[in-house]
mmCIF file of C-alpha atoms in Angstrom:
data_model
loop_
_atom_site.group_PDB
_atom_site.id
_atom_site.type_symbol
_atom_site.label_atom_id
_atom_site.label_comp_id
_atom_site.label_asym_id
_atom_site.label_seq_id
_atom_site.Cartn_x
_atom_site.Cartn_y
_atom_site.Cartn_z
ATOM 1 C CA MET A 26 15.871 -32.196 -36.073
ATOM 2 C CA ARG A 27 19.502 -32.340 -34.725
ATOM 3 C CA LEU A 28 18.603 -28.840 -33.527
ATOM 4 C CA ALA A 29 15.485 -30.101 -31.345
ATOM 5 C CA VAL A 30 17.177 -33.323 -30.542
ATOM 6 C CA GLY A 31 20.169 -30.491 -28.866
ATOM 7 C CA LEU A 32 17.786 -28.333 -26.802
ATOM 8 C CA VAL A 33 16.046 -31.888 -25.555
ATOM 9 C CA LEU A 34 19.362 -32.762 -24.128
ATOM 10 C CA VAL A 35 20.516 -29.422 -22.823
ATOM 11 C CA PHE A 36 16.944 -29.008 -21.133
ATOM 12 C CA LEU A 37 17.518 -32.420 -19.463
ATOM 13 C CA MET A 38 21.008 -31.634 -18.290
ATOM 14 C CA LEU A 39 19.794 -28.584 -16.932
ATOM 15 C CA VAL A 40 16.604 -30.738 -15.155
ATOM 16 C CA LEU A 41 19.331 -33.146 -13.755
ATOM 17 C CA VAL A 42 21.418 -30.001 -12.629
ATOM 18 C CA ALA A 43 18.899 -28.498 -10.339
ATOM 19 C CA VAL A 44 17.496 -31.554 -9.053
ATOM 20 C CA SER A 45 21.268 -32.530 -8.103
ATOM 21 C CA ILE A 46 21.758 -28.965 -6.628
ATOM 22 C CA ALA A 47 18.523 -29.640 -4.752
ATOM 23 C CA ALA A 48 19.628 -33.130 -3.553
ATOM 24 C CA TRP A 49 22.605 -31.419 -1.949
ATOM 25 C CA ASN A 50 20.736 -28.714 -0.430
ATOM 26 C CA ALA A 51 18.524 -31.468 1.228
ATOM 27 C CA GLN A 52 21.422 -33.089 2.667
ATOM 28 C CA HIS A 53 23.048 -29.981 3.816
ATOM 29 C CA ARG A 54 20.031 -28.890 5.697
ATOM 30 C CA ALA A 55 19.236 -32.409 7.181
ATOM 31 C CA ASP A 56 23.026 -32.073 8.427
ATOM 32 C CA ARG A 57 23.260 -29.131 10.286
ATOM 33 C CA ALA A 58 19.210 -29.819 11.968
ATOM 34 C CA GLU A 59 19.761 -29.804 16.079
ATOM 35 C CA TRP A 60 19.127 -33.064 17.537
ATOM 36 C CA PRO A 61 18.307 -33.274 21.268
ATOM 37 C CA ALA A 62 20.401 -34.339 24.878
ATOM 38 C CA ASN A 63 22.956 -32.464 23.583
ATOM 39 C CA LEU A 64 23.678 -34.549 20.260
ATOM 40 C CA GLY A 65 24.514 -31.432 18.371
ATOM 41 C CA THR A 66 23.890 -31.846 14.487
ATOM 42 C CA LEU A 67 23.192 -35.086 12.507
ATOM 43 C CA ALA A 68 26.971 -34.236 10.766
ATOM 44 C CA ASP A 69 28.045 -34.556 14.667
ATOM 45 C CA ALA A 70 27.158 -38.189 14.847
ATOM 46 C CA PRO A 71 30.020 -39.463 13.648
ATOM 47 C CA LYS A 72 31.833 -37.920 16.584
ATOM 48 C CA HIS A 73 29.408 -39.481 19.111
ATOM 49 C CA PHE A 74 30.475 -43.109 17.366
ATOM 50 C CA PRO A 75 34.231 -43.548 15.826
ATOM 51 C CA ALA A 76 34.825 -46.694 14.373
ATOM 52 C CA ARG A 77 36.486 -49.493 15.858
ATOM 53 C CA PRO A 78 36.868 -53.241 15.353
ATOM 54 C CA ALA A 79 35.090 -55.620 17.505
ATOM 55 C CA ASN A 80 37.687 -56.387 20.784
ATOM 56 C CA GLU A 81 38.810 -59.762 21.700
ATOM 57 C CA ALA A 82 36.305 -60.028 24.415
ATOM 58 C CA ALA A 83 33.641 -59.587 21.752
ATOM 59 C CA ASN A 84 34.843 -61.954 19.494
ATOM 60 C CA GLU A 85 35.433 -64.714 22.350
ATOM 61 C CA LEU A 86 31.897 -64.179 23.175
ATOM 62 C CA VAL A 87 30.652 -64.677 19.665
ATOM 63 C CA LYS A 88 32.821 -68.313 19.720
ATOM 64 C CA ARG A 89 31.541 -69.310 23.358
ATOM 65 C CA ALA A 90 27.982 -68.685 22.506
ATOM 66 C CA ALA A 91 28.420 -70.900 19.584
ATOM 67 C CA TYR A 92 29.196 -73.406 21.841
ATOM 68 C CA LEU A 93 25.798 -73.201 22.951
ATOM 69 C CA GLY A 94 24.110 -73.106 19.867
ATOM 70 C CA ILE A 95 23.517 -69.244 19.908
ATOM 71 C CA ASP A 96 24.647 -67.643 17.023
ATOM 72 C CA LEU A 97 25.431 -64.130 17.697
ATOM 73 C CA SER A 98 25.186 -62.891 13.988
ATOM 74 C CA PRO A 99 22.904 -59.986 13.117
ATOM 75 C CA ALA A 100 21.014 -62.503 11.224
ATOM 76 C CA SER A 101 20.818 -65.483 13.444
ATOM 77 C CA ARG A 102 18.851 -68.335 13.323
ATOM 78 C CA PRO A 103 18.087 -71.267 15.617
ATOM 79 C CA GLU A 104 20.918 -74.152 14.284
ATOM 80 C CA ARG A 105 19.804 -77.173 16.282
ATOM 81 C CA GLU A 106 16.354 -78.244 16.818
ATOM 82 C CA GLU A 107 16.576 -79.336 20.074
ATOM 83 C CA ALA A 108 18.410 -76.253 21.140
ATOM 84 C CA GLY A 109 15.594 -74.515 19.664
ATOM 85 C CA TYR A 110 12.948 -75.935 21.550
ATOM 86 C CA ALA A 111 14.768 -75.168 25.109
ATOM 87 C CA PHE A 112 15.464 -71.725 24.039
ATOM 88 C CA HIS A 113 11.381 -71.241 22.954
ATOM 89 C CA ASP A 114 10.736 -72.704 26.395
ATOM 90 C CA ALA A 115 13.385 -70.494 28.253
ATOM 91 C CA GLY A 116 11.483 -67.502 26.579
ATOM 92 C CA GLU A 117 8.165 -69.065 28.232
ATOM 93 C CA TYR A 118 10.050 -69.497 31.735
ATOM 94 C CA LEU A 119 11.229 -66.216 31.802
ATOM 95 C CA HIS A 120 8.180 -64.211 30.988
ATOM 96 C CA LYS A 121 6.207 -66.415 33.949
ATOM 97 C CA HIS A 122 8.930 -64.803 36.070
ATOM 98 C CA VAL A 123 8.921 -61.325 35.323
ATOM 99 C CA LYS A 124 5.827 -60.189 37.151
ATOM 100 C CA PHE A 125 5.900 -62.776 39.847
ATOM 101 C CA VAL A 126 4.304 -61.440 42.651
ATOM 102 C CA GLU A 127 5.120 -63.805 45.412
ATOM 103 C CA GLY A 128 5.669 -66.981 46.438
ATOM 104 C CA LYS A 129 8.480 -70.126 44.823
ATOM 105 C CA ILE A 130 10.173 -69.771 41.828
ATOM 106 C CA GLU A 131 8.929 -72.746 39.740
ATOM 107 C CA PRO A 132 11.096 -75.410 38.207
ATOM 108 C CA PRO A 133 12.299 -75.148 34.835
ATOM 109 C CA PRO A 134 10.520 -76.829 32.356
ATOM 110 C CA PRO A 135 12.142 -80.043 31.045
ATOM 111 C CA SER A 136 13.839 -79.017 27.884
ATOM 112 C CA VAL A 137 15.170 -75.879 29.173
ATOM 113 C CA ALA A 138 16.776 -78.015 32.628
ATOM 114 C CA GLN A 139 18.119 -80.636 29.925
ATOM 115 C CA PHE A 140 19.725 -77.841 28.428
ATOM 116 C CA LEU A 141 21.179 -76.276 31.229
ATOM 117 C CA SER A 142 22.166 -79.769 32.598
ATOM 118 C CA THR A 143 24.253 -80.857 29.367
ATOM 119 C CA HIS A 144 25.575 -77.736 28.702
ATOM 120 C CA ALA A 145 26.853 -76.485 31.888
ATOM 121 C CA GLU A 146 30.453 -76.752 31.187
ATOM 122 C CA PRO A 147 30.180 -74.743 28.311
ATOM 123 C CA LEU A 148 27.878 -71.858 30.303
ATOM 124 C CA ASP A 149 30.035 -71.993 32.800
ATOM 125 C CA ALA A 150 33.208 -70.789 30.480
ATOM 126 C CA LEU A 151 30.802 -68.243 28.687
ATOM 127 C CA ARG A 152 29.758 -66.944 32.193
ATOM 128 C CA GLU A 153 33.459 -66.562 33.429
ATOM 129 C CA GLN A 154 34.595 -65.210 29.866
ATOM 130 C CA ILE A 155 32.148 -62.397 30.283
ATOM 131 C CA LEU A 156 32.471 -61.481 33.452
ATOM 132 C CA HIS A 157 36.637 -61.696 33.921
ATOM 133 C CA GLY A 158 37.214 -61.297 30.166
ATOM 134 C CA GLY A 159 37.484 -57.573 29.921
ATOM 135 C CA PRO A 160 35.240 -55.044 28.460
ATOM 136 C CA ILE A 161 33.217 -55.883 25.797
ATOM 137 C CA GLU A 162 33.540 -53.754 22.652
ATOM 138 C CA TRP A 163 31.405 -54.648 19.454
ATOM 139 C CA GLU A 164 32.559 -53.114 16.071
ATOM 140 C CA VAL A 165 31.374 -49.337 15.471
ATOM 141 C CA ASN A 166 31.259 -48.266 11.940
ATOM 142 C CA LEU A 167 29.129 -45.725 11.004
ATOM 143 C CA ALA A 168 30.068 -45.296 7.510
ATOM 144 C CA SER A 169 29.556 -48.869 6.415
ATOM 145 C CA PRO A 170 26.840 -49.296 4.207
ATOM 146 C CA VAL A 171 26.337 -52.899 4.830
ATOM 147 C CA GLY A 172 24.671 -52.645 8.031
ATOM 148 C CA PRO A 173 25.337 -53.478 11.973
ATOM 149 C CA ALA A 174 27.620 -55.867 12.814
ATOM 150 C CA PRO A 175 27.123 -58.428 15.900
ATOM 151 C CA PRO A 176 25.289 -58.940 17.987
ATOM 152 C CA GLY A 177 22.099 -59.683 16.659
ATOM 153 C CA PRO A 178 19.002 -59.381 18.358
ATOM 154 C CA TRP A 179 17.957 -62.921 18.087
ATOM 155 C CA GLY A 180 21.076 -64.335 19.349
ATOM 156 C CA VAL A 181 21.104 -61.658 22.135
ATOM 157 C CA ARG A 182 17.368 -62.571 23.144
ATOM 158 C CA THR A 183 18.429 -66.105 23.225
ATOM 159 C CA LEU A 184 21.944 -65.834 25.440
ATOM 160 C CA ASN A 185 19.769 -63.914 27.807
ATOM 161 C CA ARG A 186 16.928 -66.318 28.043
ATOM 162 C CA VAL A 187 19.615 -68.704 28.921
ATOM 163 C CA LEU A 188 21.193 -66.550 31.717
ATOM 164 C CA PHE A 189 18.030 -66.224 32.918
ATOM 165 C CA ALA A 190 17.040 -69.531 33.223
ATOM 166 C CA SER A 191 20.041 -70.076 34.914
ATOM 167 C CA ALA A 192 19.545 -67.489 37.016
ATOM 168 C CA LEU A 193 15.986 -68.673 38.244
ATOM 169 C CA VAL A 194 17.211 -72.234 38.524
ATOM 170 C CA LYS A 195 19.832 -71.335 41.219
ATOM 171 C CA ALA A 196 17.961 -68.656 42.672
ATOM 172 C CA SER A 197 15.678 -71.102 43.867
ATOM 173 C CA ALA A 198 17.927 -73.334 45.634
ATOM 174 C CA GLY A 199 19.086 -70.402 47.537
ATOM 175 C CA ASP A 200 22.326 -70.043 45.345
ATOM 176 C CA THR A 201 23.534 -66.428 45.414
ATOM 177 C CA HIS A 202 25.766 -67.269 42.281
ATOM 178 C CA ALA A 203 22.878 -66.557 40.521
ATOM 179 C CA TRP A 204 23.442 -62.966 40.569
ATOM 180 C CA ASP A 205 26.341 -63.733 38.543
ATOM 181 C CA ASP A 206 24.350 -65.180 35.319
ATOM 182 C CA LEU A 207 22.221 -61.696 35.617
ATOM 183 C CA HIS A 208 25.379 -59.736 36.040
ATOM 184 C CA ALA A 209 26.844 -61.356 32.806
ATOM 185 C CA SER A 210 23.454 -60.571 30.865
ATOM 186 C CA TRP A 211 24.213 -56.608 31.908
ATOM 187 C CA LEU A 212 27.949 -56.597 30.883
ATOM 188 C CA VAL A 213 26.518 -58.045 27.297
ATOM 189 C CA MET A 214 23.626 -55.403 27.225
ATOM 190 C CA ARG A 215 25.979 -52.851 28.740
ATOM 191 C CA SER A 216 28.065 -53.038 25.786
ATOM 192 C CA MET A 217 25.185 -52.903 23.582
ATOM 193 C CA TRP A 218 23.814 -49.619 24.627
ATOM 194 C CA VAL A 219 26.549 -47.560 23.256
ATOM 195 C CA GLN A 220 25.661 -48.808 19.657
ATOM 196 C CA PRO A 221 24.642 -46.419 16.777
ATOM 197 C CA GLU A 222 21.980 -48.879 15.912
ATOM 198 C CA LEU A 223 18.371 -48.870 17.488
ATOM 199 C CA ASN A 224 18.083 -52.342 16.575
ATOM 200 C CA THR A 225 20.642 -52.947 18.888
ATOM 201 C CA ILE A 226 19.228 -50.234 21.459
ATOM 202 C CA ALA A 227 15.950 -52.120 21.393
ATOM 203 C CA THR A 228 17.373 -55.524 22.148
ATOM 204 C CA ALA A 229 19.595 -53.962 24.976
ATOM 205 C CA SER A 230 16.701 -51.859 26.921
ATOM 206 C CA SER A 231 14.557 -54.929 26.938
ATOM 207 C CA GLY A 232 17.211 -56.937 28.313
ATOM 208 C CA THR A 233 17.660 -54.176 31.165
ATOM 209 C CA ARG A 234 14.051 -54.558 32.161
ATOM 210 C CA ASP A 235 14.472 -58.216 32.456
ATOM 211 C CA ILE A 236 17.546 -58.018 34.565
ATOM 212 C CA ASN A 237 16.060 -55.353 36.699
ATOM 213 C CA ALA A 238 12.444 -57.509 37.317
ATOM 214 C CA LEU A 239 14.482 -60.895 38.159
ATOM 215 C CA ALA A 240 16.359 -59.117 40.363
ATOM 216 C CA ARG A 241 13.510 -59.286 42.788
ATOM 217 C CA LEU A 242 13.569 -62.608 42.990
ATOM 218 C CA MET A 243 17.490 -62.866 43.785
ATOM 219 C CA SER A 244 18.942 -63.262 47.048
ATOM 220 C CA ARG A 245 19.509 -59.931 49.087
ATOM 221 C CA PRO A 246 21.273 -58.325 49.681
ATOM 222 C CA ALA A 247 22.245 -56.862 46.089
ATOM 223 C CA PRO A 248 25.488 -56.905 44.775
ATOM 224 C CA ALA A 249 27.665 -53.256 44.260
ATOM 225 C CA TRP A 250 27.007 -53.583 40.350
ATOM 226 C CA PHE A 251 23.393 -53.748 40.480
ATOM 227 C CA GLU A 252 23.275 -50.294 41.088
ATOM 228 C CA GLU A 253 24.077 -49.210 37.768
ATOM 229 C CA VAL A 254 21.415 -50.987 36.386
ATOM 230 C CA GLN A 255 19.056 -49.236 38.435
ATOM 231 C CA THR A 256 20.883 -45.495 37.596
ATOM 232 C CA PHE A 257 21.715 -46.348 33.824
ATOM 233 C CA ASP A 258 20.212 -43.654 31.669
ATOM 234 C CA MET A 259 17.953 -45.678 29.572
ATOM 235 C CA HIS A 260 16.794 -42.177 27.717
ATOM 236 C CA ARG A 261 19.692 -40.921 25.704
ATOM 237 C CA PRO A 262 21.521 -43.985 23.784
ATOM 238 C CA PRO A 263 18.214 -44.327 22.135
ATOM 239 C CA LEU A 264 18.307 -40.222 20.894
ATOM 240 C CA ALA A 265 21.911 -41.212 19.838
ATOM 241 C CA ALA A 266 20.959 -44.257 18.224
ATOM 242 C CA ALA A 267 18.394 -42.876 16.129
ATOM 243 C CA GLN A 268 20.488 -40.082 15.004
ATOM 244 C CA GLY A 269 23.070 -42.698 13.875
ATOM 245 C CA ASP A 270 20.675 -44.936 11.961
ATOM 246 C CA ALA A 271 19.916 -41.291 10.470
ATOM 247 C CA TRP A 272 23.742 -40.245 9.264
ATOM 248 C CA ARG A 273 23.950 -43.485 8.122
ATOM 249 C CA LEU A 274 20.990 -43.395 6.030
ATOM 250 C CA LEU A 275 21.561 -39.956 4.361
ATOM 251 C CA HIS A 276 25.250 -40.834 3.552
ATOM 252 C CA THR A 277 25.672 -44.381 2.874
ATOM 253 C CA THR A 278 22.855 -44.309 0.840
ATOM 254 C CA THR A 279 23.246 -41.459 -1.181
ATOM 255 C CA SER A 280 27.224 -42.394 -1.434
ATOM 256 C CA ARG A 281 26.372 -45.031 -3.468
ATOM 257 C CA VAL A 282 23.972 -43.543 -5.885
ATOM 258 C CA SER A 283 24.454 -42.311 -9.395
ATOM 259 C CA LEU A 284 26.356 -39.516 -10.876
ATOM 260 C CA PHE A 285 23.983 -36.680 -9.396
ATOM 261 C CA ARG A 286 23.053 -38.234 -6.104
ATOM 262 C CA VAL A 287 19.004 -37.541 -6.008
ATOM 263 C CA MET A 288 18.638 -39.626 -2.906
ATOM 264 C CA PRO A 289 18.548 -36.864 -0.522
ATOM 265 C CA LEU A 290 15.494 -35.742 -1.584
ATOM 266 C CA LEU A 291 13.779 -38.630 -1.211
ATOM 267 C CA ILE A 292 15.884 -39.715 2.291
ATOM 268 C CA ALA A 293 16.290 -35.681 3.911
ATOM 269 C CA PRO A 294 11.995 -36.066 4.913
ATOM 270 C CA SER A 295 12.686 -39.461 6.704
ATOM 271 C CA VAL A 296 15.326 -38.358 8.550
ATOM 272 C CA GLU A 297 13.595 -35.223 9.588
ATOM 273 C CA ALA A 298 10.781 -37.071 10.885
ATOM 274 C CA LEU A 299 12.952 -39.263 12.871
ATOM 275 C CA ARG A 300 14.790 -36.020 14.187
ATOM 276 C CA ARG A 301 11.556 -34.924 15.173
ATOM 277 C CA GLN A 302 10.327 -37.980 17.083
ATOM 278 C CA ALA A 303 13.588 -37.820 18.942
ATOM 279 C CA THR A 304 12.874 -34.044 19.914
ATOM 280 C CA GLU A 305 9.821 -34.559 21.374
ATOM 281 C CA ALA A 306 10.630 -38.041 23.439
ATOM 282 C CA ALA A 307 13.826 -36.085 24.777
ATOM 283 C CA ALA A 308 11.266 -33.310 26.184
ATOM 284 C CA LEU A 309 8.881 -35.957 28.228
ATOM 285 C CA PRO A 310 9.370 -36.592 31.646
ATOM 286 C CA PRO A 311 10.569 -39.735 33.336
ATOM 287 C CA CYS A 312 7.834 -42.593 33.122
ATOM 288 C CA THR A 313 6.316 -41.040 30.272
ATOM 289 C CA TYR A 314 6.004 -41.768 26.534
ATOM 290 C CA ARG A 315 3.923 -40.482 23.860
ATOM 291 C CA ASP A 316 4.150 -40.884 20.139
ATOM 292 C CA THR A 317 2.503 -38.081 18.118
ATOM 293 C CA VAL A 318 4.944 -37.840 15.466
ATOM 294 C CA LYS A 319 2.990 -39.544 12.043
ATOM 295 C CA VAL A 320 4.746 -40.969 9.234
ATOM 296 C CA SER A 321 3.839 -39.642 5.827
ATOM 297 C CA GLY A 322 3.985 -41.589 2.504
ATOM 298 C CA SER A 323 7.385 -38.938 1.872
ATOM 299 C CA GLN A 324 8.995 -40.416 5.158
ATOM 300 C CA ALA A 325 8.990 -44.020 3.718
ATOM 301 C CA PHE A 326 12.286 -44.372 4.948
ATOM 302 C CA ALA A 327 11.589 -43.264 8.394
ATOM 303 C CA ALA A 328 9.129 -46.669 8.564
ATOM 304 C CA MET A 329 12.083 -48.614 9.165
ATOM 305 C CA TYR A 330 13.233 -46.970 12.674
ATOM 306 C CA ALA A 331 10.629 -45.212 13.940
ATOM 307 C CA PRO A 332 9.006 -47.967 15.366
ATOM 308 C CA LEU A 333 12.568 -49.055 16.999
ATOM 309 C CA LEU A 334 13.249 -45.636 18.540
ATOM 310 C CA LYS A 335 9.288 -45.600 19.920
ATOM 311 C CA SER A 336 9.906 -49.214 21.329
ATOM 312 C CA ALA A 337 12.878 -48.256 22.878
ATOM 313 C CA MET A 338 11.752 -44.895 24.288
ATOM 314 C CA MET A 339 8.697 -46.788 25.895
ATOM 315 C CA ASP A 340 11.167 -49.222 27.448
ATOM 316 C CA ALA A 341 13.060 -46.259 28.755
ATOM 317 C CA ALA A 342 9.641 -44.784 30.399
ATOM 318 C CA LEU A 343 8.385 -48.651 31.796
ATOM 319 C CA GLY A 344 12.519 -48.925 33.167
ATOM 320 C CA ASP A 345 12.200 -46.092 35.148
ATOM 321 C CA LEU A 346 8.816 -46.829 37.209
ATOM 322 C CA GLU A 347 10.088 -50.416 37.265
ATOM 323 C CA ARG A 348 13.648 -49.766 38.716
ATOM 324 C CA GLU A 349 11.689 -47.502 41.298
ATOM 325 C CA SER A 350 9.647 -50.597 42.127
ATOM 326 C CA THR A 351 12.796 -53.134 42.471
ATOM 327 C CA GLU A 352 14.785 -50.552 44.237
ATOM 328 C CA ARG A 353 12.058 -50.171 46.823
ATOM 329 C CA ILE A 354 10.482 -53.873 47.280
ATOM 330 C CA MET A 355 14.782 -55.065 47.967
ATOM 331 C CA ARG A 356 14.600 -52.195 50.538
ATOM 332 C CA LEU A 357 11.607 -53.376 52.029
ATOM 333 C CA ARG A 358 12.440 -57.004 52.108
ATOM 334 C CA SER A 359 16.244 -56.305 53.858
ATOM 335 C CA GLY A 360 13.683 -54.534 56.816
ATOM 336 C CA GLU A 361 14.873 -50.906 55.553
ATOM 337 C CA PRO A 362 12.836 -48.158 55.093
ATOM 338 C CA ALA A 363 11.566 -47.434 51.162
ATOM 339 C CA SER A 364 11.067 -43.735 49.882
ATOM 340 C CA ALA A 365 7.471 -42.582 48.899
ATOM 341 C CA THR A 366 8.526 -40.303 46.155
ATOM 342 C CA SER A 367 8.681 -40.818 42.863
ATOM 343 C CA ARG A 368 10.501 -38.857 40.450
ATOM 344 C CA CYS A 369 7.630 -39.896 37.971
ATOM 345 C CA PRO A 370 5.073 -37.133 37.900
ATOM 346 C CA GLY A 371 1.774 -37.426 39.980
ATOM 347 C CA LEU A 372 3.165 -40.554 41.397
ATOM 348 C CA SER A 373 4.343 -41.832 44.842
ATOM 349 C CA TRP A 374 4.668 -45.167 46.590
ATOM 350 C CA SER A 375 3.483 -46.461 49.753
ATOM 351 C CA ALA A 376 4.314 -49.448 52.042
ATOM 352 C CA ASP A 377 1.417 -51.048 54.381
ATOM 353 C CA GLY A 378 0.289 -54.202 55.033
ATOM 354 C CA GLY A 379 3.243 -55.876 53.638
ATOM 355 C CA VAL A 380 2.329 -54.749 50.621
ATOM 356 C CA LEU A 381 3.849 -51.958 48.488
ATOM 357 C CA ARG A 382 1.754 -49.808 46.203
ATOM 358 C CA LEU A 383 1.864 -47.289 43.608
ATOM 359 C CA SER A 384 -0.496 -44.038 44.026
ATOM 360 C CA GLY A 385 -1.680 -42.298 41.332
ATOM 361 C CA GLU A 386 -2.169 -43.020 36.997
ATOM 362 C CA PRO A 387 1.133 -43.842 35.782
ATOM 363 C CA ALA A 388 1.589 -42.512 31.940
ATOM 364 C CA VAL A 389 2.452 -46.425 30.824
ATOM 365 C CA LYS A 390 0.276 -49.346 30.645
ATOM 366 C CA GLU A 391 0.221 -51.725 33.731
ATOM 367 C CA ASP A 392 -0.029 -54.342 30.958
ATOM 368 C CA ASP A 393 3.338 -53.275 29.060
ATOM 369 C CA MET A 394 5.165 -53.364 32.701
ATOM 370 C CA HIS A 395 7.705 -56.100 33.445
ATOM 371 C CA VAL A 396 6.667 -55.589 37.461
ATOM 372 C CA ALA A 397 3.706 -55.607 39.036
ATOM 373 C CA LEU A 398 2.376 -52.427 41.013
ATOM 374 C CA GLU A 399 1.421 -54.393 43.987
ATOM 375 C CA LEU A 400 4.312 -56.220 45.314
ATOM 376 C CA ARG A 401 4.095 -58.316 48.496
ATOM 377 C CA TYR A 402 7.562 -57.893 51.086
#
């Protein structure tokens, strides 16, 4: 009897050792796999995102946003009912104007007008801090198992809604300081573009598209800083963040698992699915996105990140075309010629009869765009 029990225990130990070796091999293969966009292997991810604490400018932004009732923590939600209504209405006000073709900017909803009026002083202080408080650097700690530090998506979107509403109100009155609100938003988005989390990148990509869309409604000429919005590479950061999330998923999860570290056997297929999705996206031409990489049952962990990568890469494709449209309509409205050539395959621009038009069939859906494809100038 003892011999039988002993043989069973030896057998179980051999199985566990074999599984542990297989898990180590799975992690090793995942670490050695090459990622697109010159990102190197998965093992190189920490080199792209060296650890650092949040700097004083980031901490001050969090504090000043709180004076407006905006919580920039990752799991933020509205804290005050009256502010929550204003934030919601500001979002509706924004969405009404991102595809604005022509005509006057509409007045803000009463709740938004009241919020901007009663919070003018803390909003001015926040804007001043962003514009003149130095570069914003958020915490980066790829090896942290507790998830990303601020800024949280809800809080950042709310901050943008307030800044965008302020910009629209000023622009409707011919106030050139409306650009300052967009500039403040861009500096926050710029600080988020370098983070190693897809959730953060998806928020930054959406905000960048909104800034570009609203710029058409501002006074002319555009300030010098707007050139960075027009030329910023929206394609590489999502790929780098996908690599960062994949590294964190593989390494911080497995480091907390029991003695034999079997989790890589479960996680490695998801990491590979993300890598293939990123590789496919990196090979596409400008203004184009399609997702043919399917997440199978053995890649369940990828289901958490694949939709975020898809969203950010779709924003990048849409942003390519939208920024071309904005650049050309702003030139035409300033009396300057606009190039007919597009970097988007098979597309071109024409300006005739006071209307800017896109010719050709875009590889993205017009309904998803923040800019109409025919704009009066």
